[in-house]
């Protein structure tokens, strides 16, 4: 590799390390009170930490069940052990030197920071491949809300890892072709599918781009596709042998199950067949026909093998979809979200799409069209679920960096607007300002029922079974020794449905559920179920009775008045409560 190219790579890595290090330090200082007590930012981060603890504590590598959640003997999680490897290794290595708490604290800060460095360096590499400023793109990506929220200290769940893996594939799709680059993209694609299915659509678009560049490319395109296809087939096969979990035969496509692996392995044969065909055919026309045939066969085959993969979460109970999933912020459709969220999530992505169109029009470099296709795919995902904006925000950075560079030559009058539309952190602030203009709202409750102090009060109770709303259940799972009935995981349909029936039904129904689930404790926060409106606080519902200070006789308050959450113990007095 030429020295000047090496220097650029080291420069991209240097700016990535600097930006990620400074931001991680600032975020850590801001959130230290929670981080130091291992109260992590998101419910998934908390449960991921518990999954790692269970594994390091003796639960087998392939056993991904969370045995203190839902119906005994526990819930088969739809996650993969692949995302546990690095934070688990950090904890295992540091525990003998620093103790368990310090090792876990280091892992939950270091792992997102390492992913952030990788993401920024990859964005810089993508920008350089498109002849834009890599370091400028890294700066834009460092401010790219909402993607930056995936790399906050404590964000050890798999979404940040998925963004990094996606960026590896995109870098290969727009960069110079080689066998090694293609192999890296194939491994990254397989790893991302093993970790989760959220980015599958974007990975398919990136794979199509690799095939299109093979059709119209030269030797580089052939080498890229050959490396990609070979590595993808082998990595999926290796994943099925080494990373299959106790839920391998789960009847769904919501994780790395047999039902997902079979169509993925079949579809991976299509680019492999094209790579073999490419050794004997170099004409664009013949390759185009072969690619069309391969795409039709792959699509028809995957649909025939696993038609349910079109709706990986289609088995969720309709009632739970209405009461729970419809109110999860990142699972909401763009036009169904509050304006503050919609602008915050989609603003930078839309600016990036416009800048990408400008970059292609200015350069006529077809590789900008690859990035534009991926951004439009991210926008399509965002129209269905806001989480699609994570990828859209990161992929906006190269084009916005090119726009800033062009604006710099025109003076301050052009440069300032270019920076303003590229500053992702401004979009949520703008959304909040627009949403609050003229709005009359009551002040929300300041109670933090998942604060370290609140969780410590729950943890101090003798081990038992806790009935609590969905999000609190996830925090309690990692911060207390209790078994919890409900947590925000779609496979936990029985436990989540029981929780809603418990709190939103009459006291008599709650009493029967307390007996059925052998409930020891009940926890309720002042803000719980507010998203369902005033009806959820009706006096005939247990939720309403608890809020009004009129708990049924079989629930004994065990927390002082005003504490959050309000805690109750299920008494042993009525014989029908305890068999």
Coordinates of C-alpha atoms in Angstrom, one line a residue:
X1 CA 0.0 0.0 0.0
X2 CA 1.4 3.5 -0.9
X3 CA 2.7 5.5 2.0
X4 CA 0.3 8.4 1.4
X5 CA -2.7 6.0 1.6
X6 CA -1.4 4.5 4.8
X7 CA -1.0 8.0 6.2
X8 CA -4.6 8.8 5.4
X9 CA -5.8 5.6 7.1
X10 CA -3.8 6.5 10.2
X11 CA -5.2 10.0 10.0
X12 CA -8.8 8.7 9.9
X13 CA -8.1 6.4 12.8
X14 CA -6.5 9.2 14.8
X15 CA -9.5 11.6 14.4
X16 CA -11.8 8.7 15.2
X17 CA -9.9 7.9 18.4
X18 CA -9.8 11.6 19.4
X19 CA -13.5 12.3 18.8
X20 CA -14.7 9.0 20.3
X21 CA -12.4 9.5 23.3
X22 CA -13.5 13.1 24.0
X23 CA -17.2 12.4 23.6
X24 CA -17.0 9.2 25.7
X25 CA -15.2 11.0 28.5
X26 CA -17.8 13.8 28.4
X27 CA -20.7 11.4 28.4
X28 CA -19.2 9.3 31.2
X29 CA -18.7 12.3 33.4
X30 CA -22.3 13.4 32.7
X31 CA -23.8 10.0 33.5
X32 CA -21.4 8.9 36.2
X33 CA -24.0 8.7 39.0
X34 CA -25.9 6.0 37.0
X35 CA -23.0 4.4 35.3
X36 CA -21.0 3.9 38.5
X37 CA -23.9 1.9 39.9
X38 CA -24.2 0.0 36.6
X39 CA -27.6 1.5 35.9
X40 CA -27.2 1.4 32.1
X41 CA -29.1 3.7 29.6
X42 CA -31.5 1.2 28.1
X43 CA -33.5 -1.8 29.1
X44 CA -31.7 -4.0 26.5
X45 CA -28.3 -2.9 27.9
X46 CA -29.3 -4.0 31.4
X47 CA -30.5 -7.4 30.2
X48 CA -27.5 -7.8 28.0
X49 CA -25.3 -7.3 31.1
X50 CA -27.3 -9.9 32.9
X51 CA -26.9 -12.3 30.0
X52 CA -23.1 -11.9 30.2
X53 CA -23.1 -12.4 34.0
X54 CA -25.1 -15.6 33.6
X55 CA -22.7 -16.9 31.0
X56 CA -19.6 -16.0 33.0
X57 CA -21.3 -17.4 36.1
X58 CA -21.7 -20.9 34.5
X59 CA -24.6 -20.8 32.1
X60 CA -23.6 -22.7 29.0
X61 CA -22.4 -20.7 25.9
X62 CA -25.3 -21.9 23.9
X63 CA -28.0 -21.3 26.5
X64 CA -29.4 -17.9 25.8
X65 CA -32.5 -18.3 28.0
X66 CA -33.1 -15.8 30.7
X67 CA -34.1 -18.1 33.5
X68 CA -35.5 -15.3 35.8
X69 CA -37.9 -13.9 33.2
X70 CA -41.4 -15.0 32.3
X71 CA -42.8 -18.4 32.6
X72 CA -40.5 -20.9 34.5
X73 CA -38.0 -22.2 33.6
X74 CA -37.4 -18.9 31.7
X75 CA -37.6 -17.2 28.4
X76 CA -35.6 -18.1 25.3
X77 CA -34.1 -14.8 24.2
X78 CA -33.8 -14.0 20.5
X79 CA -30.3 -12.7 21.0
X80 CA -26.9 -14.1 20.0
X81 CA -23.8 -14.8 22.1
X82 CA -21.7 -13.1 19.4
X83 CA -22.5 -9.7 20.9
X84 CA -21.4 -10.9 24.3
X85 CA -17.9 -12.0 23.4
X86 CA -15.9 -8.7 23.7
X87 CA -17.6 -7.3 26.8
X88 CA -17.5 -10.7 28.4
X89 CA -13.8 -11.0 27.6
X90 CA -13.1 -7.6 29.2
X91 CA -15.0 -8.6 32.3
X92 CA -13.3 -12.0 32.6
X93 CA -9.8 -10.6 32.1
X94 CA -10.2 -7.6 34.5
X95 CA -12.1 -9.3 37.3
X96 CA -9.0 -11.0 38.9
X97 CA -7.2 -7.6 38.8
X98 CA -9.9 -5.1 39.7
X99 CA -12.9 -7.0 41.0
X100 CA -16.2 -7.8 39.4
X101 CA -17.8 -4.3 39.7
X102 CA -14.8 -2.4 38.3
X103 CA -14.5 -5.0 35.5
X104 CA -18.1 -4.6 34.5
X105 CA -17.9 -0.8 34.7
X106 CA -14.9 -0.8 32.5
X107 CA -16.6 -3.1 30.0
X108 CA -19.8 -1.1 29.7
X109 CA -17.7 2.1 29.0
X110 CA -15.0 0.6 26.8
X111 CA -17.0 -1.6 24.5
X112 CA -19.3 1.2 23.1
X113 CA -16.3 3.5 22.9
X114 CA -14.4 0.9 20.7
X115 CA -17.5 0.5 18.5
X116 CA -17.7 4.3 18.2
X117 CA -14.1 4.5 17.1
X118 CA -14.7 1.8 14.5
X119 CA -17.9 3.5 13.2
X120 CA -16.2 6.9 12.8
X121 CA -13.1 5.4 11.1
X122 CA -15.3 3.4 8.7
X123 CA -17.4 6.5 7.9
X124 CA -14.1 8.3 7.1
X125 CA -13.0 5.5 4.9
X126 CA -16.3 5.5 3.0
X127 CA -16.0 9.3 2.5
X128 CA -12.4 8.9 1.2
X129 CA -13.5 6.2 -1.2
X130 CA -15.9 8.8 -2.6
X131 CA -13.2 11.5 -2.8
X132 CA -14.7 13.4 0.1
X133 CA -12.8 14.5 3.3
X134 CA -12.6 11.5 5.6
X135 CA -11.8 13.5 8.7
X136 CA -14.6 16.0 8.1
X137 CA -17.0 13.0 7.6
X138 CA -15.9 11.6 10.9
X139 CA -16.7 14.9 12.6
X140 CA -20.1 15.0 11.1
X141 CA -20.7 11.3 12.1
X142 CA -19.6 12.1 15.7
X143 CA -22.6 14.5 15.8
X144 CA -25.0 12.3 13.9
X145 CA -28.1 12.0 16.1
X146 CA -29.7 9.6 16.6
X147 CA -26.9 7.2 15.7
X148 CA -24.6 8.6 18.4
X149 CA -27.0 7.4 21.1
X150 CA -26.0 3.8 20.2
X151 CA -22.4 4.5 21.4
X152 CA -23.1 6.2 24.7
X153 CA -21.3 4.7 27.7
X154 CA -23.4 1.7 28.9
X155 CA -24.8 0.9 25.4
X156 CA -23.6 -2.6 25.3
X157 CA -26.5 -4.1 23.4
X158 CA -26.1 -5.2 19.8
X159 CA -27.3 -2.2 17.9
X160 CA -24.0 -0.4 17.9
X161 CA -22.2 -3.5 16.7
X162 CA -24.7 -3.9 13.9
X163 CA -24.0 -0.3 12.7
X164 CA -20.3 -1.1 12.6
X165 CA -20.9 -4.3 10.6
X166 CA -23.2 -2.5 8.2
X167 CA -20.5 0.1 7.6
X168 CA -18.0 -2.6 6.8
X169 CA -20.3 -3.8 4.0
X170 CA -21.0 -0.3 2.7
X171 CA -17.2 0.5 2.6
X172 CA -16.7 -2.6 0.5
X173 CA -19.6 -1.7 -1.8
X174 CA -18.3 1.8 -2.6
X175 CA -14.6 1.2 -2.3
X176 CA -12.0 -0.4 -4.5
X177 CA -12.6 -4.1 -5.0
X178 CA -10.4 -6.9 -3.7
X179 CA -10.7 -10.4 -2.5
X180 CA -9.9 -9.4 1.1
X181 CA -12.4 -6.5 1.1
X182 CA -15.1 -8.8 -0.3
X183 CA -14.4 -11.4 2.4
X184 CA -14.6 -8.8 5.1
X185 CA -18.0 -7.7 3.8
X186 CA -19.2 -11.3 3.6
X187 CA -18.1 -12.0 7.2
X188 CA -19.7 -8.8 8.4
X189 CA -23.0 -9.6 6.7
X190 CA -23.1 -13.0 8.3
X191 CA -22.1 -11.7 11.7
X192 CA -24.8 -9.0 11.5
X193 CA -27.5 -11.6 10.6
X194 CA -26.3 -13.7 13.5
X195 CA -26.5 -10.8 15.9
X196 CA -30.0 -9.7 14.8
X197 CA -32.3 -9.1 11.8
X198 CA -32.8 -5.3 12.1
X199 CA -30.4 -4.4 9.3
X200 CA -31.2 -7.3 7.0
X201 CA -32.9 -5.0 4.4
X202 CA -29.9 -2.7 4.3
X203 CA -27.5 -5.6 4.0
X204 CA -29.5 -6.8 1.0
X205 CA -29.3 -3.4 -0.7
X206 CA -25.5 -3.3 -0.1
X207 CA -25.2 -6.9 -1.5
X208 CA -27.1 -5.8 -4.6
X209 CA -24.7 -2.9 -5.0
X210 CA -21.8 -5.3 -4.9
X211 CA -23.5 -7.4 -7.6
X212 CA -24.2 -4.3 -9.7
X213 CA -20.5 -3.2 -9.5
X214 CA -19.6 -6.8 -10.5
X215 CA -21.8 -6.5 -13.6
X216 CA -20.3 -3.3 -14.8
X217 CA -16.9 -3.7 -13.2
X218 CA -13.6 -5.3 -14.2
X219 CA -11.3 -7.6 -12.3
X220 CA -11.9 -5.7 -9.1
X221 CA -15.6 -6.3 -9.2
X222 CA -15.0 -10.0 -9.8
X223 CA -12.6 -10.3 -6.9
X224 CA -14.9 -8.3 -4.6
X225 CA -17.9 -10.5 -5.3
X226 CA -15.9 -13.8 -5.1
X227 CA -14.5 -12.8 -1.7
X228 CA -17.9 -11.6 -0.5
X229 CA -19.9 -14.7 -1.6
X230 CA -17.4 -17.3 -0.4
X231 CA -17.0 -15.7 3.0
X232 CA -20.7 -15.2 3.4
X233 CA -21.5 -18.9 2.7
X234 CA -18.7 -20.1 4.9
X235 CA -19.5 -17.7 7.8
X236 CA -23.1 -18.6 7.8
X237 CA -22.2 -22.3 7.9
X238 CA -19.8 -21.7 10.7
X239 CA -22.3 -19.6 12.6
X240 CA -24.9 -22.4 12.4
X241 CA -22.3 -24.8 13.9
X242 CA -20.7 -22.6 16.5
X243 CA -23.3 -20.0 17.5
X244 CA -26.6 -21.8 17.5
X245 CA -28.4 -21.3 20.7
X246 CA -30.8 -23.2 22.9
X247 CA -33.5 -21.4 20.9
X248 CA -32.3 -22.7 17.5
X249 CA -35.6 -24.5 16.8
X250 CA -37.7 -21.5 17.8
X251 CA -40.5 -21.2 15.2
X252 CA -39.6 -17.7 14.0
X253 CA -37.2 -15.4 12.1
X254 CA -36.7 -13.0 14.9
X255 CA -33.1 -14.1 15.6
X256 CA -30.5 -16.5 14.5
X257 CA -32.7 -19.5 14.4
X258 CA -32.9 -22.4 12.0
X259 CA -35.8 -20.7 10.3
X260 CA -33.6 -17.7 9.6
X261 CA -30.4 -19.6 8.8
X262 CA -32.0 -21.8 6.1
X263 CA -33.2 -19.0 3.8
X264 CA -30.1 -16.9 4.5
X265 CA -27.8 -19.8 3.5
X266 CA -29.9 -20.5 0.4
X267 CA -29.8 -16.8 -0.6
X268 CA -26.0 -16.7 -0.1
X269 CA -25.6 -19.3 -2.9
X270 CA -26.9 -16.7 -5.4
X271 CA -23.8 -14.4 -5.3
X272 CA -21.6 -17.5 -5.1
X273 CA -23.1 -18.8 -8.3
X274 CA -22.6 -15.4 -9.9
X275 CA -18.9 -15.3 -8.8
X276 CA -18.3 -18.7 -10.4
X277 CA -20.1 -17.5 -13.6
X278 CA -18.0 -14.4 -13.6
X279 CA -14.8 -16.3 -14.2
X280 CA -16.0 -17.4 -17.6
X281 CA -18.1 -14.3 -18.6
X282 CA -16.9 -10.8 -18.5
X283 CA -19.7 -9.1 -20.6
X284 CA -22.1 -6.8 -18.8
X285 CA -25.1 -8.2 -20.8
X286 CA -24.5 -11.8 -19.8
X287 CA -23.8 -10.9 -16.2
X288 CA -27.0 -8.8 -16.0
X289 CA -29.1 -11.7 -17.2
X290 CA -27.3 -14.0 -14.7
X291 CA -27.8 -11.6 -11.9
X292 CA -31.6 -11.3 -12.7
X293 CA -32.0 -15.0 -12.8
X294 CA -30.1 -15.4 -9.5
X295 CA -32.1 -12.7 -7.8
X296 CA -35.4 -14.3 -8.8
X297 CA -34.3 -17.8 -7.7
X298 CA -33.0 -16.5 -4.4
X299 CA -36.2 -14.5 -3.7
X300 CA -38.5 -17.3 -4.6
X301 CA -36.4 -19.9 -2.7
X302 CA -36.2 -17.9 0.5
X303 CA -39.9 -17.2 0.4
X304 CA -40.7 -20.9 -0.1
X305 CA -38.3 -22.0 2.6
X306 CA -39.4 -19.5 5.3
X307 CA -42.4 -17.2 4.3
X308 CA -42.7 -16.1 7.9
X309 CA -39.4 -14.2 7.6
X310 CA -41.3 -11.4 5.9
X311 CA -42.9 -10.6 9.3
X312 CA -40.3 -11.7 11.9
X313 CA -42.4 -10.2 14.7
X314 CA -45.7 -11.2 13.3
X315 CA -46.4 -13.7 16.1
X316 CA -46.7 -10.9 18.7
X317 CA -50.1 -10.9 20.4
X318 CA -52.3 -8.1 18.8
X319 CA -53.2 -6.8 22.2
X320 CA -49.6 -6.5 23.2
X321 CA -48.8 -4.9 19.8
X322 CA -51.4 -2.2 20.6
X323 CA -50.6 -1.7 24.3
X324 CA -46.9 -2.0 24.2
X325 CA -45.1 -2.1 20.8
X326 CA -47.2 0.8 19.4
X327 CA -45.8 3.0 22.3
X328 CA -42.1 2.0 22.0
X329 CA -40.4 5.1 20.6
X330 CA -38.0 3.6 18.1
X331 CA -40.7 1.1 16.9
X332 CA -43.1 3.8 15.9
X333 CA -43.6 4.8 12.3
X334 CA -42.2 8.2 11.3
X335 CA -45.6 9.8 10.7
X336 CA -47.0 8.3 13.8
X337 CA -44.3 9.7 16.1
X338 CA -44.5 13.1 17.9
X339 CA -43.0 15.9 15.8
X340 CA -40.1 16.3 18.2
X341 CA -39.1 12.7 17.7
X342 CA -39.8 12.7 14.0
X343 CA -37.6 15.7 13.3
X344 CA -34.9 14.5 15.6
X345 CA -34.7 11.0 14.1
X346 CA -35.2 11.9 10.4
X347 CA -33.8 15.4 10.1
X348 CA -30.1 14.5 9.4
X349 CA -31.0 11.6 7.2
X350 CA -33.1 13.8 5.0
X351 CA -30.3 16.4 4.8
X352 CA -27.9 13.6 3.8
X353 CA -30.2 12.3 1.1
X354 CA -30.4 15.8 -0.4
X355 CA -26.6 16.2 -0.1
X356 CA -26.1 12.8 -1.7
X357 CA -28.2 13.7 -4.7
X358 CA -26.2 16.9 -5.0
X359 CA -22.9 15.0 -4.8
X360 CA -23.9 12.6 -7.5
X361 CA -25.2 15.4 -9.8
X362 CA -21.9 17.2 -9.3
X363 CA -19.5 14.3 -9.8
X364 CA -21.5 11.8 -11.8
X365 CA -19.7 9.2 -9.8
X366 CA -22.1 6.2 -9.7
X367 CA -20.8 5.1 -6.3
X368 CA -22.8 8.0 -4.8
X369 CA -25.8 6.3 -6.1
X370 CA -24.9 3.2 -4.0
X371 CA -24.9 5.4 -0.9
X372 CA -28.1 7.1 -2.0
X373 CA -29.8 3.8 -2.4
X374 CA -28.8 2.8 1.1
X375 CA -30.0 6.1 2.5
X376 CA -33.4 5.7 0.7
X377 CA -33.6 2.2 2.1
X378 CA -33.0 3.6 5.6
X379 CA -35.7 6.2 5.0
X380 CA -38.1 3.5 4.0
X381 CA -37.3 1.6 7.2
X382 CA -37.8 4.8 9.2
X383 CA -41.3 5.3 7.7
X384 CA -42.2 1.9 9.3
X385 CA -40.0 2.1 12.4
X386 CA -37.9 5.1 13.6
X387 CA -34.9 2.8 14.3
X388 CA -34.1 2.9 10.6
X389 CA -32.8 6.4 11.1
X390 CA -29.7 5.1 13.0
X391 CA -28.1 3.9 9.7
X392 CA -29.5 6.8 7.8
X393 CA -27.8 9.3 10.0
X394 CA -24.3 7.7 9.8
X395 CA -24.6 7.2 6.0
X396 CA -25.4 10.9 5.6
X397 CA -21.9 12.0 6.8
X398 CA -19.9 11.5 3.6
X399 CA -22.2 13.6 1.4
X400 CA -22.5 16.3 4.1
X401 CA -18.7 16.4 4.4
X402 CA -18.5 16.9 0.6
X403 CA -21.1 19.7 0.9
X404 CA -19.2 21.4 3.6
X405 CA -16.0 21.2 1.6
X406 CA -17.7 22.8 -1.4
X407 CA -19.3 25.4 0.7
X408 CA -16.0 26.4 2.3
X409 CA -14.8 27.6 -1.1
X410 CA -17.8 29.9 -1.4
X411 CA -17.2 31.7 1.9
X412 CA -18.9 32.1 5.2
X413 CA -22.4 32.7 3.8
X414 CA -22.4 29.2 2.3
X415 CA -20.3 27.5 5.0
X416 CA -22.5 28.3 8.0
X417 CA -25.7 26.9 6.5
X418 CA -23.8 23.8 5.4
X419 CA -22.5 23.2 8.9
X420 CA -26.0 23.8 10.4
X421 CA -27.7 21.2 8.3
X422 CA -24.9 18.8 9.0
X423 CA -25.0 19.1 12.8
X424 CA -27.2 16.2 13.7
X425 CA -27.5 17.3 17.4
X426 CA -29.5 20.4 16.2
X427 CA -32.4 18.3 14.8
X428 CA -33.8 17.0 18.1
X429 CA -33.4 20.5 19.6
X430 CA -35.3 22.0 16.7
X431 CA -38.0 19.3 17.1
X432 CA -38.4 20.0 20.8
X433 CA -38.6 23.8 20.1
X434 CA -41.3 23.3 17.5
X435 CA -43.3 20.9 19.6
X436 CA -43.2 23.1 22.6
X437 CA -44.3 26.3 20.7
X438 CA -47.8 27.1 21.8
X439 CA -48.3 23.7 23.5
X440 CA -49.8 23.5 27.0
X441 CA -48.6 20.5 28.9
X442 CA -48.5 19.5 32.5
X443 CA -45.1 18.8 34.0
X444 CA -44.2 15.1 33.9
X445 CA -43.5 13.2 37.1
X446 CA -39.9 13.6 38.2
X447 CA -39.9 10.2 39.8
X448 CA -37.1 7.9 38.5
X449 CA -38.2 4.4 39.3
X450 CA -35.1 2.8 37.7
X451 CA -32.6 5.0 39.5
X452 CA -29.8 3.2 41.4
X453 CA -31.5 4.1 44.7
X454 CA -34.9 2.8 43.6
X455 CA -33.4 -0.4 42.3
X456 CA -31.4 -0.8 45.5
X457 CA -34.6 -0.7 47.5
X458 CA -36.1 -3.5 45.4
X459 CA -32.9 -5.5 45.5
X460 CA -32.9 -5.3 49.3
X461 CA -36.2 -7.4 49.5
X462 CA -35.8 -11.2 49.9
X463 CA -35.6 -12.9 46.6
X464 CA -39.0 -13.6 45.1
X465 CA -41.2 -12.9 42.0
X466 CA -41.8 -9.3 41.0
X467 CA -44.8 -8.1 39.1
X468 CA -43.9 -4.7 37.5
X469 CA -44.5 -2.8 34.3
X470 CA -42.4 -3.9 31.3
X471 CA -39.5 -1.5 31.4
X472 CA -39.1 -1.7 35.2
X473 CA -38.9 -5.5 34.8
X474 CA -35.9 -5.3 32.6
X475 CA -34.0 -3.0 35.1
X476 CA -35.0 -5.2 38.0
X477 CA -33.8 -8.3 36.2
X478 CA -30.2 -7.0 36.1
X479 CA -30.2 -5.0 39.4
X480 CA -32.0 -7.4 41.8
X481 CA -32.1 -11.1 42.5
X482 CA -35.9 -11.4 41.7
X483 CA -37.7 -13.3 39.1
X484 CA -39.7 -10.9 36.9
X485 CA -42.9 -11.6 35.0
X486 CA -42.7 -8.9 32.3
X487 CA -39.9 -7.3 30.3
X488 CA -39.8 -5.6 26.8
X489 CA -39.2 -8.8 24.7
X490 CA -41.7 -10.0 22.2
X491 CA -41.2 -13.7 22.9
X492 CA -42.4 -13.0 26.5
X493 CA -46.0 -12.9 25.3
X494 CA -47.5 -14.8 28.3
X495 CA -45.7 -12.7 30.9
X496 CA -46.3 -9.4 29.3
X497 CA -50.0 -10.1 28.7
X498 CA -50.3 -11.2 32.3
X499 CA -48.8 -7.9 33.5
X500 CA -51.3 -5.8 31.5
X501 CA -54.2 -8.0 32.8
X502 CA -52.9 -7.6 36.3
X503 CA -52.6 -3.8 36.4
X504 CA -55.4 -2.9 34.0
X505 CA -57.9 -5.4 35.1
X506 CA -60.1 -5.5 38.3
X507 CA -58.5 -6.4 41.6
X508 CA -60.2 -9.9 41.5
X509 CA -58.4 -10.7 38.2
X510 CA -55.1 -9.4 39.6
X511 CA -55.6 -11.7 42.7
X512 CA -56.0 -14.7 40.5
X513 CA -52.9 -13.8 38.5
X514 CA -51.0 -13.3 41.7
X515 CA -51.8 -16.8 42.7
X516 CA -51.1 -18.2 39.2
X517 CA -47.7 -16.6 38.9
X518 CA -46.8 -16.9 42.6
X519 CA -46.2 -13.2 42.9
X520 CA -44.3 -11.9 46.0
X521 CA -44.0 -8.2 45.2
X522 CA -45.7 -5.6 43.1
X523 CA -44.1 -2.4 41.9
X524 CA -45.7 0.6 40.3
X525 CA -44.3 4.0 39.2
X526 CA -46.2 7.2 39.0
X527 CA -45.8 7.5 35.2
X528 CA -46.7 3.9 34.4
X529 CA -49.4 3.4 31.7
X530 CA -49.7 7.1 31.1
X531 CA -49.3 6.4 27.4
X532 CA -52.7 4.6 27.5
X533 CA -54.6 7.7 28.7
X534 CA -56.9 8.4 31.6
X535 CA -58.9 5.2 31.1
X536 CA -55.9 3.1 32.4
X537 CA -56.3 5.0 35.7
X538 CA -60.0 4.0 36.1
X539 CA -61.1 3.3 39.7
X540 CA -62.2 -0.3 38.8
X541 CA -58.7 -1.2 37.6
X542 CA -56.0 -2.3 40.0
X543 CA -53.7 0.5 38.6
X544 CA -56.3 3.1 39.5
X545 CA -56.9 1.6 43.0
X546 CA -53.1 1.6 43.8
X547 CA -52.7 5.2 42.6
X548 CA -55.6 6.4 44.7
X549 CA -54.1 4.8 47.8
X550 CA -56.7 2.0 48.0
X551 CA -54.8 -1.2 47.5
X552 CA -56.9 -4.4 48.0
X553 CA -56.5 -6.3 51.3
X554 CA -54.1 -8.9 49.8
X555 CA -51.6 -6.2 48.8
X556 CA -49.6 -4.7 51.8
X557 CA -47.6 -1.5 51.1
X558 CA -44.0 -2.0 52.0
X559 CA -42.5 1.4 50.9
X560 CA -43.0 4.8 52.6
X561 CA -45.6 7.1 51.1
X562 CA -44.2 9.1 48.2
X563 CA -41.4 6.6 47.4
X564 CA -41.0 5.6 43.7
X565 CA -41.7 3.0 42.8
X566 CA -44.5 2.2 45.2
X567 CA -43.9 -1.4 46.5
X568 CA -46.4 -3.9 47.8
X569 CA -46.1 -7.4 49.2
X570 CA -48.6 -10.1 48.4
X571 CA -49.9 -11.2 51.8
X572 CA -50.4 -14.8 52.8
X573 CA -53.7 -14.2 54.6
X574 CA -56.4 -15.2 52.0
X575 CA -56.1 -18.9 51.5
X576 CA -56.9 -18.6 47.8
X577 CA -53.9 -16.4 47.1
X578 CA -51.4 -19.0 48.1
X579 CA -52.0 -22.6 47.2

